[in-house]
PDB file of C-alpha atoms and ligand atoms in Angstrom:
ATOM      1  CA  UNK A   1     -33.479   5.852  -1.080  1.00 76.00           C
ATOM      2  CA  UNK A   2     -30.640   6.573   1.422  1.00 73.00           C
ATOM      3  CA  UNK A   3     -30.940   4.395   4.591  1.00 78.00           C
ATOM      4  CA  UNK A   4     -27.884   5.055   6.418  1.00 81.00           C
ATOM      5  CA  UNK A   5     -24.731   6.930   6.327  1.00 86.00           C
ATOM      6  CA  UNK A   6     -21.950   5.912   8.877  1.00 87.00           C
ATOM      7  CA  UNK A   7     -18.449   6.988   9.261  1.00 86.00           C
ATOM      8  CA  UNK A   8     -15.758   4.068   9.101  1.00 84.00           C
ATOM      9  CA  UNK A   9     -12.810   5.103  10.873  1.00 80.00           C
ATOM     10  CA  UNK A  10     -10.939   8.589   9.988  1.00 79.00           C
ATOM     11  CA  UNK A  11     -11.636   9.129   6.382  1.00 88.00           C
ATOM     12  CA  UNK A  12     -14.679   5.920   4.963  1.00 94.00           C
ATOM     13  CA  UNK A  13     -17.840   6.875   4.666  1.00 96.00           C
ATOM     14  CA  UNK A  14     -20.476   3.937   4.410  1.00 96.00           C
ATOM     15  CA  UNK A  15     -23.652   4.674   2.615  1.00 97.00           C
ATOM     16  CA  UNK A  16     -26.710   1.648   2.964  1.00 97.00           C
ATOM     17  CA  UNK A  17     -29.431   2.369  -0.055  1.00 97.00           C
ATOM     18  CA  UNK A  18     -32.735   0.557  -0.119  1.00 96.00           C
ATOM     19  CA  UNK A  19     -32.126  -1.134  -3.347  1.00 97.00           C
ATOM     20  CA  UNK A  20     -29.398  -2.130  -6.234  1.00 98.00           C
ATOM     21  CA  UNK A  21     -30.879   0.885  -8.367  1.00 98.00           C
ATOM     22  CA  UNK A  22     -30.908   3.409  -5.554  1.00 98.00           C
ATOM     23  CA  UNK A  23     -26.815   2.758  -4.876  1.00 98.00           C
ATOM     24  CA  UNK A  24     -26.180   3.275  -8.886  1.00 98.00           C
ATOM     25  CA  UNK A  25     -28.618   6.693  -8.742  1.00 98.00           C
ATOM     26  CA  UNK A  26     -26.706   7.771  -5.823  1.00 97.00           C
ATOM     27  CA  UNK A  27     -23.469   6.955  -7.217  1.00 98.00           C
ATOM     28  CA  UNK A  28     -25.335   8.783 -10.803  1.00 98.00           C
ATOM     29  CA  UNK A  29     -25.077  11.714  -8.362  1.00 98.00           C
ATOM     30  CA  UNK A  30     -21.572  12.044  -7.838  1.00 98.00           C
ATOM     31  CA  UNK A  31     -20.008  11.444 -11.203  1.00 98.00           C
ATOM     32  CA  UNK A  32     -23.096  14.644 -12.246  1.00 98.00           C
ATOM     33  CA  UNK A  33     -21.401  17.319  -9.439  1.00 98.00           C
ATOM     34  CA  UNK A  34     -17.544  15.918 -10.278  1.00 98.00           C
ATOM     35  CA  UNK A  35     -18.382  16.776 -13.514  1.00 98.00           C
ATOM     36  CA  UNK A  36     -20.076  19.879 -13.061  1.00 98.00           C
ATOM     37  CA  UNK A  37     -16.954  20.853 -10.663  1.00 98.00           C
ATOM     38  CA  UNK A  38     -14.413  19.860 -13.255  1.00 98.00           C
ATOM     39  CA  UNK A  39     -14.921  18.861 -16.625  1.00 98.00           C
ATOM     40  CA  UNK A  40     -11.875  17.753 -17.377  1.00 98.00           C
ATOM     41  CA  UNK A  41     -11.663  15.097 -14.845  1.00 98.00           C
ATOM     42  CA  UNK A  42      -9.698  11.982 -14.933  1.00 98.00           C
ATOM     43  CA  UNK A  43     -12.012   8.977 -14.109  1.00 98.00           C
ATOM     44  CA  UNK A  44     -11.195   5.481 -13.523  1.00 98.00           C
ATOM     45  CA  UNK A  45     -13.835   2.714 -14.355  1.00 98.00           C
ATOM     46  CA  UNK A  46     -14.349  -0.300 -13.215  1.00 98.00           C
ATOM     47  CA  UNK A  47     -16.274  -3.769 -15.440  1.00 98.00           C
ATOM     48  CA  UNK A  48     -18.326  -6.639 -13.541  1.00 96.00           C
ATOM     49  CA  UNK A  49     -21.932  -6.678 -13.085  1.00 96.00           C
ATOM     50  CA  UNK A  50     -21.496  -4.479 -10.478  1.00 98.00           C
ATOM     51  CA  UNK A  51     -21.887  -1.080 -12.193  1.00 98.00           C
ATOM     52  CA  UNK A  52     -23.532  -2.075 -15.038  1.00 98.00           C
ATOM     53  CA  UNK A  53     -26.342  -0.272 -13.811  1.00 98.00           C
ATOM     54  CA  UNK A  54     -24.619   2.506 -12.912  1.00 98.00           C
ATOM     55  CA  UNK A  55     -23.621   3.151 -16.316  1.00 98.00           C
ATOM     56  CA  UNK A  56     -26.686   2.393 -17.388  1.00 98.00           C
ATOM     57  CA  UNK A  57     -28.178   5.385 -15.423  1.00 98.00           C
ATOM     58  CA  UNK A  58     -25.346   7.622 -16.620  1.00 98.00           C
ATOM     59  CA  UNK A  59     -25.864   7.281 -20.168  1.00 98.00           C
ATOM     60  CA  UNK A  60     -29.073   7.895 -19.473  1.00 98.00           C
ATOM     61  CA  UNK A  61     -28.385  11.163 -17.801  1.00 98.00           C
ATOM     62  CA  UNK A  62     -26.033  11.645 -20.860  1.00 98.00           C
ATOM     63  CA  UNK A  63     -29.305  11.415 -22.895  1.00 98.00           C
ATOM     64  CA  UNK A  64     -31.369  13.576 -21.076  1.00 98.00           C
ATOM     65  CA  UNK A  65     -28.134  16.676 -20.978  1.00 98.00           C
ATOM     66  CA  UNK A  66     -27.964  16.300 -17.530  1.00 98.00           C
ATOM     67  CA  UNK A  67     -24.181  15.335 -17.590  1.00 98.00           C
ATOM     68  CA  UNK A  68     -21.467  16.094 -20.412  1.00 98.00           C
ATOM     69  CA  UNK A  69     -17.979  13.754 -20.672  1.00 98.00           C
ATOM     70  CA  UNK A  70     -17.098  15.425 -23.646  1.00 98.00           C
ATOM     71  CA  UNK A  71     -13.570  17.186 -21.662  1.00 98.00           C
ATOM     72  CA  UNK A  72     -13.418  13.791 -19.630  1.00 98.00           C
ATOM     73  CA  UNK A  73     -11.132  10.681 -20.040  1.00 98.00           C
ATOM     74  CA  UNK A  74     -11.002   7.186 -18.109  1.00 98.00           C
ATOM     75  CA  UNK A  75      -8.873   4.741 -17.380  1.00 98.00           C
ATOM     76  CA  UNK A  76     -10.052   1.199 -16.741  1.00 98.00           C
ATOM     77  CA  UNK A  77      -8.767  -0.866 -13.894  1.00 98.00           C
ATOM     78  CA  UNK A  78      -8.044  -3.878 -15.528  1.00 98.00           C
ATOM     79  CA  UNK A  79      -8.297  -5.995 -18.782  1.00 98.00           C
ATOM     80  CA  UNK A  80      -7.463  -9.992 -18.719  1.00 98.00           C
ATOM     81  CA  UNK A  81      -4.402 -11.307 -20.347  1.00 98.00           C
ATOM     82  CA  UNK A  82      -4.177 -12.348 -22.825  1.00 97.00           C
ATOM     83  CA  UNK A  83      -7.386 -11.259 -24.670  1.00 97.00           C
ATOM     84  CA  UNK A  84      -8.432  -9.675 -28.132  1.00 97.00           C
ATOM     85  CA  UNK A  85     -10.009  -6.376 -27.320  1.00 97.00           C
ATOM     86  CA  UNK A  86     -13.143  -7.505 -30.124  1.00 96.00           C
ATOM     87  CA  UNK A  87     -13.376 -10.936 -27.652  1.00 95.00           C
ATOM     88  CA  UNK A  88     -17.250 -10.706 -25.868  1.00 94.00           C
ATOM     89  CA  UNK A  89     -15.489 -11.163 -22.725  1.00 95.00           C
ATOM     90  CA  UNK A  90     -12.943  -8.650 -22.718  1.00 97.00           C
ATOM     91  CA  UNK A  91     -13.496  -5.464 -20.811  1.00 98.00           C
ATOM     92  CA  UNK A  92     -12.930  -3.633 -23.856  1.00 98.00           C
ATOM     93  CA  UNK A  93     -15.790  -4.993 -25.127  1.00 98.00           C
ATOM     94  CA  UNK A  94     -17.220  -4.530 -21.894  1.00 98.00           C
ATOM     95  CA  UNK A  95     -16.919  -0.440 -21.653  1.00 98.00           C
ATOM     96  CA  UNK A  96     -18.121  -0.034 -25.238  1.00 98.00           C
ATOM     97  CA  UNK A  97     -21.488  -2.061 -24.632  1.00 98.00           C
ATOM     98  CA  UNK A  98     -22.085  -0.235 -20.999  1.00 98.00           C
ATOM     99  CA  UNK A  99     -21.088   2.594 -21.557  1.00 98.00           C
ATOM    100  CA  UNK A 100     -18.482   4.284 -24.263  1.00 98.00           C
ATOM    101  CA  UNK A 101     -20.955   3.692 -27.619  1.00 98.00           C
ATOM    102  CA  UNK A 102     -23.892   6.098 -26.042  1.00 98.00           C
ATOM    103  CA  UNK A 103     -21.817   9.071 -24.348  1.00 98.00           C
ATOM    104  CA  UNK A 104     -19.334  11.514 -25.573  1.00 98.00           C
ATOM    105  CA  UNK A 105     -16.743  10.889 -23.431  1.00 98.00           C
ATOM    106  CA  UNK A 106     -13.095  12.542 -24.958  1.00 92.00           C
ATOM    107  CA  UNK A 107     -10.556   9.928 -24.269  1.00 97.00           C
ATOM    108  CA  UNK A 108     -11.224   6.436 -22.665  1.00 98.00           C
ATOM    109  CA  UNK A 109      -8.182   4.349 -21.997  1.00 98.00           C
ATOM    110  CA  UNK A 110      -8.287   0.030 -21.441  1.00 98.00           C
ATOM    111  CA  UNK A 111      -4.964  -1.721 -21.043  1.00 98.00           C
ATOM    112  CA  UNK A 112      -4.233  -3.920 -24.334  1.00 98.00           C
ATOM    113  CA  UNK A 113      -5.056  -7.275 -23.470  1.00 98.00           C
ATOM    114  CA  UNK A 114      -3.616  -8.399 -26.718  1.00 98.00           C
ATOM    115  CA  UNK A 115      -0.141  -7.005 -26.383  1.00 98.00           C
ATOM    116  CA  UNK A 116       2.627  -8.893 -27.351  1.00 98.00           C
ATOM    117  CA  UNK A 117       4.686  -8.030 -24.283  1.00 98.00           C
ATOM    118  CA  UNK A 118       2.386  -8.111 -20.773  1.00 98.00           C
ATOM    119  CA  UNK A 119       5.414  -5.737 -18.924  1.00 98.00           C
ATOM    120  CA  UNK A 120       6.023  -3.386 -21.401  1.00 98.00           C
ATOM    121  CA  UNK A 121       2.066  -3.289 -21.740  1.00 98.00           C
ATOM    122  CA  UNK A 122       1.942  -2.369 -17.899  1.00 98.00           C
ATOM    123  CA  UNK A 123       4.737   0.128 -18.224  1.00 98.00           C
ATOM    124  CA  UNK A 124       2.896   1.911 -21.057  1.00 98.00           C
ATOM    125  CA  UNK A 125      -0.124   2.123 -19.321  1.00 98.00           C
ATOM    126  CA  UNK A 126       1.231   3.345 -16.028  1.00 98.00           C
ATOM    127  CA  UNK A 127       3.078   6.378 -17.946  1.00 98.00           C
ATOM    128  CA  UNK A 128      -0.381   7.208 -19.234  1.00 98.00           C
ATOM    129  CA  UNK A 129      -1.560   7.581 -16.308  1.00 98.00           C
ATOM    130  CA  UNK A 130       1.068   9.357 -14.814  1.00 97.00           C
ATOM    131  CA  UNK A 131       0.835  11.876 -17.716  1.00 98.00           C
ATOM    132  CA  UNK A 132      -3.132  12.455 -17.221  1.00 98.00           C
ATOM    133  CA  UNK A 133      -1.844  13.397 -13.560  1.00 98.00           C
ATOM    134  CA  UNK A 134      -3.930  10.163 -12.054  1.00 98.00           C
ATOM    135  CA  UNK A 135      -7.632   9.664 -11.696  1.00 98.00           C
ATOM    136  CA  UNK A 136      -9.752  12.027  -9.843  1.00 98.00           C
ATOM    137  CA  UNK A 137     -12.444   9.645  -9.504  1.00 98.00           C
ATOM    138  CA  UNK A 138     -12.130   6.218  -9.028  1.00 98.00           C
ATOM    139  CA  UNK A 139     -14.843   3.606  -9.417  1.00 99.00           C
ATOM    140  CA  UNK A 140     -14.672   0.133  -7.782  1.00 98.00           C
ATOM    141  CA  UNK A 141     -15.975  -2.927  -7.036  1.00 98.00           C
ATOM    142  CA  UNK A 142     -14.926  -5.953  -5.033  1.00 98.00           C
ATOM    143  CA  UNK A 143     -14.439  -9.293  -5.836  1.00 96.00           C
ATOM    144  CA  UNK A 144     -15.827 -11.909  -3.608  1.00 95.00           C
ATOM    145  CA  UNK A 145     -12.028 -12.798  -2.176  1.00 95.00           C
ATOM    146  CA  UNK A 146     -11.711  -8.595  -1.218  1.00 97.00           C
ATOM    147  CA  UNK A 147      -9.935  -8.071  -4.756  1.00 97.00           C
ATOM    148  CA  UNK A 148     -10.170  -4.395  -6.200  1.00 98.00           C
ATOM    149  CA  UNK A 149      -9.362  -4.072  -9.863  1.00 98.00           C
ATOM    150  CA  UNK A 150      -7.650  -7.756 -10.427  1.00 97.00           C
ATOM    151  CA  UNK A 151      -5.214  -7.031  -7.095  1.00 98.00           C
ATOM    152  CA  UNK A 152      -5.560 -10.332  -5.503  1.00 96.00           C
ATOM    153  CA  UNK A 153      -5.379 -10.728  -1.806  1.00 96.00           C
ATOM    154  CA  UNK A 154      -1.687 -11.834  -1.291  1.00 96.00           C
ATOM    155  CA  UNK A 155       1.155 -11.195   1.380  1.00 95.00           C
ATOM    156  CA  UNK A 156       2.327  -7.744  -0.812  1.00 96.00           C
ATOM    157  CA  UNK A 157       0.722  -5.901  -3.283  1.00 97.00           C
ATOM    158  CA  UNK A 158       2.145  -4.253  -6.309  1.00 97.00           C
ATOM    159  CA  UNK A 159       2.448  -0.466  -6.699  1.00 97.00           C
ATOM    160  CA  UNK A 160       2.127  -0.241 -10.025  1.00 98.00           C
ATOM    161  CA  UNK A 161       0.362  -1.493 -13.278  1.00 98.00           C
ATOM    162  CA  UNK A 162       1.000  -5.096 -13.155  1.00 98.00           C
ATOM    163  CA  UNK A 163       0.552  -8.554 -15.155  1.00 98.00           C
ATOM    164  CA  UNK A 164      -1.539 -10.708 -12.462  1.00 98.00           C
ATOM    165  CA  UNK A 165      -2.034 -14.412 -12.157  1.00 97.00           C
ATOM    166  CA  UNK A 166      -5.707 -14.579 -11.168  1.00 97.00           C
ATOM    167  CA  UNK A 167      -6.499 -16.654  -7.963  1.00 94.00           C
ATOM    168  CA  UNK A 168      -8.738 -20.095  -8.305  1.00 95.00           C
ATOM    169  CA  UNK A 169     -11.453 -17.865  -6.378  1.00 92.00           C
ATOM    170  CA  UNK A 170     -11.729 -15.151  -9.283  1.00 93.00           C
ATOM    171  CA  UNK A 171     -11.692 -17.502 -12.149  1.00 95.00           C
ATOM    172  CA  UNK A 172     -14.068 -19.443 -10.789  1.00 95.00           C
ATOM    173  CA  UNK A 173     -16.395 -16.160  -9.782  1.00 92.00           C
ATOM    174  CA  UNK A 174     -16.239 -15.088 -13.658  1.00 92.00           C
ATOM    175  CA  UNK A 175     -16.518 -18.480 -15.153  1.00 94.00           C
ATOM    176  CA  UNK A 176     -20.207 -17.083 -15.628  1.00 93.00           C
ATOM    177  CA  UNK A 177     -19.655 -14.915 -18.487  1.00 92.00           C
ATOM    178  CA  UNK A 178     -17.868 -17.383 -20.486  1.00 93.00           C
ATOM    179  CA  UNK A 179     -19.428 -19.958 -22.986  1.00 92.00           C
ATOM    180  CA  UNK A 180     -17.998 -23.805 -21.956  1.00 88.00           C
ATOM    181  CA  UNK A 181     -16.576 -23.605 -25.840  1.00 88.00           C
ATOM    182  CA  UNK A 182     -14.531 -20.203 -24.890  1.00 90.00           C
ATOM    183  CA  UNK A 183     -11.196 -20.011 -23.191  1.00 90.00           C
ATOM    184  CA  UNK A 184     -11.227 -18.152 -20.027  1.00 95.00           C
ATOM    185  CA  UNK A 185      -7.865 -16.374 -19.773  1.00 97.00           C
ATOM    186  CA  UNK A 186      -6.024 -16.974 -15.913  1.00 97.00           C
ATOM    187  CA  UNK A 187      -4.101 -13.895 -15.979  1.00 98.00           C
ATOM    188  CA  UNK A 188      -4.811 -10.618 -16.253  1.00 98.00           C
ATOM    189  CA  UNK A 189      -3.196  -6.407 -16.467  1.00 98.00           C
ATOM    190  CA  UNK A 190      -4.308  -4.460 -13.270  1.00 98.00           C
ATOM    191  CA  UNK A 191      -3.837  -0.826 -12.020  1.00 98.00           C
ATOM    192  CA  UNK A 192      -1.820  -1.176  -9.147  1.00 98.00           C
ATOM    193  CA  UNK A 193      -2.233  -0.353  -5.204  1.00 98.00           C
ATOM    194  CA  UNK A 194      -0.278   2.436  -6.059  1.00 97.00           C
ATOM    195  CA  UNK A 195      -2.165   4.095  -8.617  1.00 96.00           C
ATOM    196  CA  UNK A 196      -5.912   3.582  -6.877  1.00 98.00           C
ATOM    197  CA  UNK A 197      -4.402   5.504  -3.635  1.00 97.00           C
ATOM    198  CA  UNK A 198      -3.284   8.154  -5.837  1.00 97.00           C
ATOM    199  CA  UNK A 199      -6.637   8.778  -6.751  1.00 98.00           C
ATOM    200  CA  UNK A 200      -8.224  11.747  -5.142  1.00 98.00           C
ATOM    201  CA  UNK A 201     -11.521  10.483  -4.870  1.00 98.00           C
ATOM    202  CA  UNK A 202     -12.609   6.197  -4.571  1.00 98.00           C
ATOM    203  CA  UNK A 203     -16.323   5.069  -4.678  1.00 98.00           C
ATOM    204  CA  UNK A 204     -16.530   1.770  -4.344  1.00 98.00           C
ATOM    205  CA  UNK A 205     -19.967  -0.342  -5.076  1.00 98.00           C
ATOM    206  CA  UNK A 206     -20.702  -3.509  -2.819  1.00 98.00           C
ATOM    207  CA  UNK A 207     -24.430  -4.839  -4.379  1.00 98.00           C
ATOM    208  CA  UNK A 208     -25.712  -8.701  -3.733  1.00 98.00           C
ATOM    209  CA  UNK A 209     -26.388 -10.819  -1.156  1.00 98.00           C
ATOM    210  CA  UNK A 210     -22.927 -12.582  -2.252  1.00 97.00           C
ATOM    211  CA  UNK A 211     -20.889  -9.602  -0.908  1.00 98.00           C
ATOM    212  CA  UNK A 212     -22.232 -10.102   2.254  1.00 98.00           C
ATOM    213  CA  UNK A 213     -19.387 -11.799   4.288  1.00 98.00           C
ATOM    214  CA  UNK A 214     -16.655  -9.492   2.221  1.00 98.00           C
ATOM    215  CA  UNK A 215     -18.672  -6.220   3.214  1.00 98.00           C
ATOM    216  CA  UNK A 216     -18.427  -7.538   6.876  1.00 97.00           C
ATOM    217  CA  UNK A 217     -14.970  -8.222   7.056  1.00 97.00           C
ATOM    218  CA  UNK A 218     -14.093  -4.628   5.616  1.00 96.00           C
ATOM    219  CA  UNK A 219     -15.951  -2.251   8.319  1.00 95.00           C
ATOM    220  CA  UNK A 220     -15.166  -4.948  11.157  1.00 93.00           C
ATOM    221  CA  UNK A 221     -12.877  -2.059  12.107  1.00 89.00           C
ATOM    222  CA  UNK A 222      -9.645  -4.017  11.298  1.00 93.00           C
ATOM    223  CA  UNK A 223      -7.225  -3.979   8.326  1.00 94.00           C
ATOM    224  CA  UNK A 224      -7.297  -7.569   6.912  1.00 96.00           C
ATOM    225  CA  UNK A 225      -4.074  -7.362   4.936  1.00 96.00           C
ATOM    226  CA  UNK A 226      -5.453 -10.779   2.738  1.00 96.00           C
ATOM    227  CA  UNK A 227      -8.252  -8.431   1.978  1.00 97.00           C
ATOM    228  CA  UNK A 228      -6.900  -5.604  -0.565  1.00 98.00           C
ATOM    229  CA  UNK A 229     -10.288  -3.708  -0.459  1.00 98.00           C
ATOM    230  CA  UNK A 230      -9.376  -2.946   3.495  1.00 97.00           C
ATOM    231  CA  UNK A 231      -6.201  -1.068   2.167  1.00 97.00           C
ATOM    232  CA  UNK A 232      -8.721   1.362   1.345  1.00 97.00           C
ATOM    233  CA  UNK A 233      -9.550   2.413   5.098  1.00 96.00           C
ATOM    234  CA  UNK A 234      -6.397   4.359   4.858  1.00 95.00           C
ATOM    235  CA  UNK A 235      -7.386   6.419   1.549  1.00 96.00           C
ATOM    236  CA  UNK A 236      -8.469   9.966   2.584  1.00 96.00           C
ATOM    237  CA  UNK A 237     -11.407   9.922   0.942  1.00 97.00           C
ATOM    238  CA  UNK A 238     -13.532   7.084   0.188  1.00 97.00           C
ATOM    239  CA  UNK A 239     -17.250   6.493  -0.001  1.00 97.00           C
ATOM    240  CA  UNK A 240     -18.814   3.003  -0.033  1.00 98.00           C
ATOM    241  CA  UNK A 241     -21.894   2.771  -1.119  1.00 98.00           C
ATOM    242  CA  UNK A 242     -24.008  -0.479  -0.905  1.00 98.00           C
ATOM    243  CA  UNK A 243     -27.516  -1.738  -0.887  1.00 98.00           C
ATOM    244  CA  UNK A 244     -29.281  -3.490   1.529  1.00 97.00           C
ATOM    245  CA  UNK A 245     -28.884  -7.224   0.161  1.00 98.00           C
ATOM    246  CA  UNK A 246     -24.361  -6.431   0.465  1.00 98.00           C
ATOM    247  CA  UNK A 247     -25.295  -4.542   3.928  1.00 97.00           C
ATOM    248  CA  UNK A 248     -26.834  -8.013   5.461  1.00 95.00           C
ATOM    249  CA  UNK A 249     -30.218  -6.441   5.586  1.00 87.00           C
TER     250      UNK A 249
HETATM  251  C1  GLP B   1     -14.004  -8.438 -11.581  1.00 52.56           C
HETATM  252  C2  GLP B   1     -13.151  -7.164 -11.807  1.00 52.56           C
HETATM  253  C3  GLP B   1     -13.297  -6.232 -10.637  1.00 52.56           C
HETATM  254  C4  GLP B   1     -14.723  -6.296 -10.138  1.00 52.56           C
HETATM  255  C5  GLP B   1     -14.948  -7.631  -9.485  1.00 52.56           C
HETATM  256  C6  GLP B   1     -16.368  -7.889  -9.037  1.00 52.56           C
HETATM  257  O1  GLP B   1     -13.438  -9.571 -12.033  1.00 52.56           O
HETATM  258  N1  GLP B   1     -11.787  -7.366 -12.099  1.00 52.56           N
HETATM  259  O2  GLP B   1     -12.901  -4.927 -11.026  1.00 52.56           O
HETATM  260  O3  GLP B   1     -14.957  -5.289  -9.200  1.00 52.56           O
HETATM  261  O4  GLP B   1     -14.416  -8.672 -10.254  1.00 52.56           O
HETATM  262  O5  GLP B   1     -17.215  -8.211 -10.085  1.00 52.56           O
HETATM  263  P1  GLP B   1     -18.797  -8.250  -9.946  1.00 52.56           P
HETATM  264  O6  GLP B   1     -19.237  -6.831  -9.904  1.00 52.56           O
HETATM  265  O7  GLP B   1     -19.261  -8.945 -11.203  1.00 52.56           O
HETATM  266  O8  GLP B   1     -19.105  -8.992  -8.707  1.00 52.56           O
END
């Protein structure tokens, strides 16, 4: 259930659903019309626990024939560095377990976490993405520091497909998924500033009472410029949709 709908500044929109499931059926909504509208669109996905149930939902529109990928492709955000795609952790392994092993989706793409050369990695990855003509519709969450994708808050922020070091505040936030016995990588490959505001559409997901404090900060009406995910008041056309818990109630 939709609770409110505000307008942040020229081009944000906020939406505040009752619940965590309500914000991934209402986001279930949008990738069903974009779809519908074009086929072949270009998507950009996003990993955390954020959307998992979002993709859960989609598959199981997928299931049901409500919504076909099969002229589709994605690009993820991000993969850590370095990491072998088959690791539990990677995002690689992420997408296939959410997502890419129940729908029919034509082309999915994941920066190689296990290439040999990081830079040459990013380079390859940003000419893909260039030659798919750049997403249409990009998904996003936010890390607990105002990080979208793995662009950290800093004083400047790449452009392009880059090779990250991760900040003390997002290795700590995923030290979760790892086992004590597994090495947590402190770098990772990210989808730059750039790339994300070439995007022609951005929905990005804000869910838990731990996003409180970050959700503030980005409709306080100011752009934080430590806070990446406020970059995003300046995209023509983004929609934010959270649940209550994110929204502070
Ligand atoms: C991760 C990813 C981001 C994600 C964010 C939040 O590390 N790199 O793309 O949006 O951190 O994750 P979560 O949804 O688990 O809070």
């Amino acid at each position: 259930m939709t609770l409110l709908l505000v307008q942040i500044g020229r081009n944000m929109k906020k939406i505040v659903c009752e619940t965590y499931e309500d914000v991934c059926n209402h986001a279930a909504d949008i990738y069903v019309r974009q779809l519908k509208e074009k086929p072949e669109t270009v998507l950009g996905l996003a990993t955390g626990s954020t959307p998992v149930g979002l993709y859960k939902e989609l598959v199981r529109r997928y299931k049901s024939g409500e919504i076909d990928f099969s002229n589709a492709q994605s690009f993820n955000l991000d993969e850590y560095y370095p990491i072998d795609p088959s690791h539990s952790q990677s995002y690689d392994y992420f997408m296939r377990k959410h997502l890419f092993d129940y729908i029919n989706i034509g082309k999915f793409q994941i920066p190689n976490g296990s290439a040999e050369d990081a830079n040459a990695e990013c380079a390859r990855y940003e000419a893909e993405l260039d030659a798919a003509g750049g997403i249409d519709l990009m998904l996003l969450g936010i890390g607990v520091n105002g990080h979208i994708g793995f662009n950290e808050p800093s004083v400047s922020y790449s452009l392009e497909t880059h090779h990250i070091n991760l900040t003390e505040s997002s290795i700590a936030a995923n030290s979760r998924f790892f086992n004590s016995d597994e090495h947590q990588p402190t770098t990772a490959l990210t989808m730059g500033i750039g790339q994300i505001f070439k995007s022609k559409k951005i929905i990005l997901l804000i869910t838990g009472e731990a996003k409180v404090d970050i959700a503030k900060k980005l409709f306080d009406g100011k752009i934080h410029t430590d806070i990446p995910a406020c970059l995003l008041l300046l995209h023509p056309d983004v929609t934010v949709i959270l649940d209550k818990a994110a929204n502070g109630g």
